Amino acid sequence: MWTMFGIHFFSNEEKKQINNMYTTQQDMIEHGGIKVTGGLCQPLASTWLEGQIDGTGSEYLKDKHLTLQRTLAVNEAQRELRDQERDYKSYAFIKTNTPYTVQDTPISTLITAEGVKQTLGSHEHALFSYQTKKHGPRHAIAFSSSIKKDNKCTFFNADHYAGEVKGPCDVIMNALAVTLKNSAELNENEVARVTLSMPCHGNYPDK
């Protein structure tokens, strides 16, 4: 990228990289030419979370076609778990042999940064599944942190441009709370299914 008169210009190679990267699940589905009922947010979130847990990361997001391939593979693996009446929504934890726990948490708790922080406690990885305002299939958002290393956190939302939102944990927890507040059904009795890796030592620090 180069700049002239305050205007940024991208090289052809940079434009190609931008065009090839994952943007949103809708864009990925349309470019893949596939028909999907209910979207792919659950396998997208599980694919991403698996990479965070096993350390392979999320470089694949630079290629929307590779992202689609991996997501469809996970979608099929989740279908097989569902057919076996197993906990398919916790695929990332099962695949990586990561001990986990599942709890129902009121949405009213998760729409504040403090509520998100209390829910996560000392858990490094989490998957949130909840009913949206659109009353379609439940949406899934994955969360991961490096609390033991540098207090950096990331969450993945298939509908967010480029998927990932990264930063200091207090900033990311606030951003996650805002995302949930803006997208979740906020009925008084509404709860989210929260899958959490078993806790590490230590808690998220205060600001």
CSV table of C-alpha atoms in Angstrom, one decimal:
chain,number,residue,atom,x,y,z
A,1,MET,CA,0.0,0.0,0.0
A,2,TRP,CA,1.3,3.5,-0.8
A,3,THR,CA,-0.2,6.9,0.0
A,4,MET,CA,-0.5,10.1,-2.1
A,5,PHE,CA,-2.2,13.3,-1.0
A,6,GLY,CA,-3.6,11.4,2.0
A,7,ILE,CA,-5.2,8.8,-0.3
A,8,HIS,CA,-4.3,5.1,0.2
A,9,PHE,CA,-3.6,3.0,-2.9
A,10,PHE,CA,-3.3,-0.8,-2.9
A,11,SER,CA,-1.1,-2.8,-5.1
A,12,ASN,CA,-2.7,-5.5,-7.3
A,13,GLU,CA,-1.4,-8.2,-5.0
A,14,GLU,CA,-2.8,-6.4,-1.9
A,15,LYS,CA,-6.2,-6.1,-3.7
A,16,LYS,CA,-6.1,-9.8,-4.5
A,17,GLN,CA,-5.4,-10.6,-0.9
A,18,ILE,CA,-8.3,-8.4,0.3
A,19,ASN,CA,-10.7,-9.9,-2.3
A,20,ASN,CA,-9.7,-13.4,-1.2
A,21,MET,CA,-10.0,-13.0,2.6
A,22,TYR,CA,-13.0,-14.0,4.7
A,23,THR,CA,-15.4,-11.1,5.2
A,24,THR,CA,-18.8,-12.4,6.4
A,25,GLN,CA,-20.6,-15.7,6.3
A,26,GLN,CA,-23.1,-14.4,3.8
A,27,ASP,CA,-20.3,-13.3,1.4
A,28,MET,CA,-18.5,-16.6,1.8
A,29,ILE,CA,-21.7,-18.6,1.1
A,30,GLU,CA,-22.5,-16.5,-2.0
A,31,HIS,CA,-19.0,-16.8,-3.4
A,32,GLY,CA,-19.0,-20.5,-2.7
A,33,GLY,CA,-22.2,-21.0,-4.6
A,34,ILE,CA,-23.8,-23.2,-2.0
A,35,LYS,CA,-27.2,-23.3,-0.5
A,36,VAL,CA,-27.4,-23.3,3.3
A,37,THR,CA,-30.4,-23.3,5.5
A,38,GLY,CA,-29.9,-21.3,8.7
A,39,GLY,CA,-26.4,-20.1,8.0
A,40,LEU,CA,-23.0,-21.4,9.0
A,41,CYS,CA,-22.3,-19.4,12.2
A,42,GLN,CA,-22.1,-22.5,14.4
A,43,PRO,CA,-19.5,-24.4,12.3
A,44,LEU,CA,-17.6,-21.1,11.6
A,45,ALA,CA,-17.3,-20.3,15.3
A,46,SER,CA,-16.3,-23.9,16.1
A,47,THR,CA,-13.7,-24.0,13.3
A,48,TRP,CA,-12.2,-20.8,14.7
A,49,LEU,CA,-12.3,-21.9,18.3
A,50,GLU,CA,-10.7,-25.2,17.5
A,51,GLY,CA,-7.7,-23.3,16.0
A,52,GLN,CA,-7.4,-21.1,19.1
A,53,ILE,CA,-7.4,-24.1,21.4
A,54,ASP,CA,-5.0,-26.3,19.5
A,55,GLY,CA,-2.7,-23.4,18.5
A,56,THR,CA,-3.1,-23.6,14.7
A,57,GLY,CA,-4.6,-20.2,14.7
A,58,SER,CA,-6.8,-18.4,12.1
A,59,GLU,CA,-4.5,-17.8,9.1
A,60,TYR,CA,-7.1,-19.7,7.0
A,61,LEU,CA,-9.3,-16.7,7.2
A,62,LYS,CA,-7.1,-15.0,4.7
A,63,ASP,CA,-8.6,-17.4,2.1
A,64,LYS,CA,-12.5,-17.4,2.0
A,65,HIS,CA,-12.4,-20.6,-0.1
A,66,LEU,CA,-10.2,-22.5,2.4
A,67,THR,CA,-12.4,-21.1,5.2
A,68,LEU,CA,-15.5,-22.5,3.5
A,69,GLN,CA,-13.9,-25.9,3.0
A,70,ARG,CA,-12.9,-26.1,6.7
A,71,THR,CA,-16.3,-24.9,7.8
A,72,LEU,CA,-18.2,-27.4,5.7
A,73,ALA,CA,-16.0,-30.2,7.1
A,74,VAL,CA,-16.8,-29.1,10.6
A,75,ASN,CA,-20.5,-28.7,9.8
A,76,GLU,CA,-20.5,-32.4,8.6
A,77,ALA,CA,-18.6,-33.5,11.8
A,78,GLN,CA,-21.2,-31.6,13.9
A,79,ARG,CA,-24.0,-33.3,12.0
A,80,GLU,CA,-22.5,-36.7,12.8
A,81,LEU,CA,-22.2,-35.8,16.5
A,82,ARG,CA,-25.9,-34.6,16.4
A,83,ASP,CA,-26.9,-37.9,14.8
A,84,GLN,CA,-25.2,-39.7,17.6
A,85,GLU,CA,-27.1,-37.5,20.1
A,86,ARG,CA,-23.8,-36.1,21.3
A,87,ASP,CA,-23.1,-32.4,22.2
A,88,TYR,CA,-22.4,-31.2,18.7
A,89,LYS,CA,-22.3,-27.5,19.7
A,90,SER,CA,-19.2,-28.2,21.8
A,91,TYR,CA,-17.4,-29.7,18.8
A,92,ALA,CA,-14.2,-27.6,19.3
A,93,PHE,CA,-13.8,-28.8,22.8
A,94,ILE,CA,-14.5,-32.4,22.0
A,95,LYS,CA,-12.2,-32.4,18.9
A,96,THR,CA,-9.3,-31.0,21.0
A,97,ASN,CA,-9.9,-33.2,24.0
A,98,THR,CA,-10.5,-30.0,26.1
A,99,PRO,CA,-12.5,-30.5,29.3
A,100,TYR,CA,-15.4,-28.1,29.3
A,101,THR,CA,-18.6,-27.2,31.1
A,102,VAL,CA,-21.9,-25.9,29.8
A,103,GLN,CA,-24.2,-23.4,31.6
A,104,ASP,CA,-27.2,-21.3,30.8
A,105,THR,CA,-26.6,-17.6,31.5
A,106,PRO,CA,-29.3,-14.9,31.3
A,107,ILE,CA,-28.8,-12.6,28.4
A,108,SER,CA,-29.3,-9.7,30.8
A,109,THR,CA,-26.0,-10.7,32.4
A,110,LEU,CA,-24.1,-10.8,29.1
A,111,ILE,CA,-25.0,-7.4,27.8
A,112,THR,CA,-22.6,-5.6,30.2
A,113,ALA,CA,-18.8,-5.9,30.2
A,114,GLU,CA,-18.9,-6.8,33.9
A,115,GLY,CA,-21.4,-9.5,33.3
A,116,VAL,CA,-19.3,-11.0,30.5
A,117,LYS,CA,-16.2,-10.8,32.7
A,118,GLN,CA,-17.9,-12.6,35.6
A,119,THR,CA,-19.3,-15.3,33.3
A,120,LEU,CA,-15.8,-16.0,31.8
A,121,GLY,CA,-14.1,-16.0,35.2
A,122,SER,CA,-10.8,-17.7,34.5
A,123,HIS,CA,-12.0,-19.6,31.5
A,124,GLU,CA,-9.8,-19.1,28.5
A,125,HIS,CA,-12.1,-20.3,25.8
A,126,ALA,CA,-15.9,-20.0,25.4
A,127,LEU,CA,-18.7,-20.4,22.9
A,128,PHE,CA,-21.9,-18.4,23.2
A,129,SER,CA,-25.1,-19.6,21.5
A,130,TYR,CA,-28.2,-17.4,21.7
A,131,GLN,CA,-31.5,-16.4,20.1
A,132,THR,CA,-31.2,-13.3,18.0
A,133,LYS,CA,-33.7,-10.5,17.5
A,134,LYS,CA,-34.5,-11.9,14.1
A,135,HIS,CA,-35.9,-15.1,15.6
A,136,GLY,CA,-34.0,-17.3,13.2
A,137,PRO,CA,-31.5,-20.1,14.1
A,138,ARG,CA,-29.5,-19.4,17.3
A,139,HIS,CA,-26.3,-17.4,16.6
A,140,ALA,CA,-22.9,-18.5,17.8
A,141,ILE,CA,-19.9,-16.4,18.9
A,142,ALA,CA,-16.6,-17.8,20.0
A,143,PHE,CA,-14.2,-16.3,22.5
A,144,SER,CA,-10.5,-16.9,23.3
A,145,SER,CA,-7.9,-15.3,25.4
A,146,SER,CA,-4.2,-15.4,26.3
A,147,ILE,CA,-4.8,-14.4,29.9
A,148,LYS,CA,-1.8,-16.4,31.1
A,149,LYS,CA,0.5,-14.6,28.5
A,150,ASP,CA,-0.4,-11.0,27.7
A,151,ASN,CA,-4.0,-10.3,28.6
A,152,LYS,CA,-5.1,-10.2,25.0
A,153,CYS,CA,-8.6,-11.4,24.0
A,154,THR,CA,-10.4,-12.1,20.7
A,155,PHE,CA,-13.9,-13.1,19.8
A,156,PHE,CA,-15.2,-14.4,16.5
A,157,ASN,CA,-18.5,-13.4,15.1
A,158,ALA,CA,-19.3,-14.8,11.6
A,159,ASP,CA,-21.4,-11.7,10.8
A,160,HIS,CA,-18.6,-9.2,11.8
A,161,TYR,CA,-16.4,-8.0,8.9
A,162,ALA,CA,-13.3,-10.3,8.8
A,163,GLY,CA,-14.8,-12.3,11.7
A,164,GLU,CA,-12.3,-11.5,14.4
A,165,VAL,CA,-12.3,-8.7,17.0
A,166,LYS,CA,-9.0,-8.4,18.9
A,167,GLY,CA,-7.6,-6.2,21.7
A,168,PRO,CA,-7.0,-5.9,25.4
A,169,CYS,CA,-9.4,-8.1,27.4
A,170,ASP,CA,-11.4,-5.3,29.0
A,171,VAL,CA,-12.0,-3.7,25.6
A,172,ILE,CA,-13.0,-7.0,24.0
A,173,MET,CA,-15.3,-7.9,26.8
A,174,ASN,CA,-17.1,-4.6,26.4
A,175,ALA,CA,-17.2,-5.1,22.6
A,176,LEU,CA,-18.7,-8.6,23.1
A,177,ALA,CA,-21.3,-7.2,25.5
A,178,VAL,CA,-22.3,-4.6,23.0
A,179,THR,CA,-22.5,-7.2,20.2
A,180,LEU,CA,-24.8,-9.3,22.3
A,181,LYS,CA,-26.9,-6.4,23.3
A,182,ASN,CA,-27.4,-5.3,19.7
A,183,SER,CA,-28.1,-8.8,18.3
A,184,ALA,CA,-29.7,-11.0,21.0
A,185,GLU,CA,-33.3,-11.3,21.9
A,186,LEU,CA,-33.6,-9.4,25.1
A,187,ASN,CA,-36.7,-11.0,26.6
A,188,GLU,CA,-36.7,-11.2,30.4
A,189,ASN,CA,-36.3,-15.0,30.5
A,190,GLU,CA,-33.9,-15.3,27.6
A,191,VAL,CA,-30.7,-17.3,28.2
A,192,ALA,CA,-27.6,-18.0,26.3
A,193,ARG,CA,-25.9,-21.4,26.2
A,194,VAL,CA,-22.3,-20.8,27.3
A,195,THR,CA,-19.7,-23.5,26.8
A,196,LEU,CA,-16.5,-22.9,28.8
A,197,SER,CA,-13.2,-24.6,28.9
A,198,MET,CA,-12.2,-25.7,32.3
A,199,PRO,CA,-10.6,-22.7,34.1
A,200,CYS,CA,-6.9,-21.9,34.1
A,201,HIS,CA,-5.2,-20.3,37.1
A,202,GLY,CA,-5.9,-16.6,37.6
A,203,ASN,CA,-8.7,-14.2,36.6
A,204,TYR,CA,-9.0,-11.4,34.1
A,205,PRO,CA,-7.4,-8.3,35.6
A,206,ASP,CA,-9.2,-5.1,36.2
A,207,LYS,CA,-8.6,-2.1,34.0
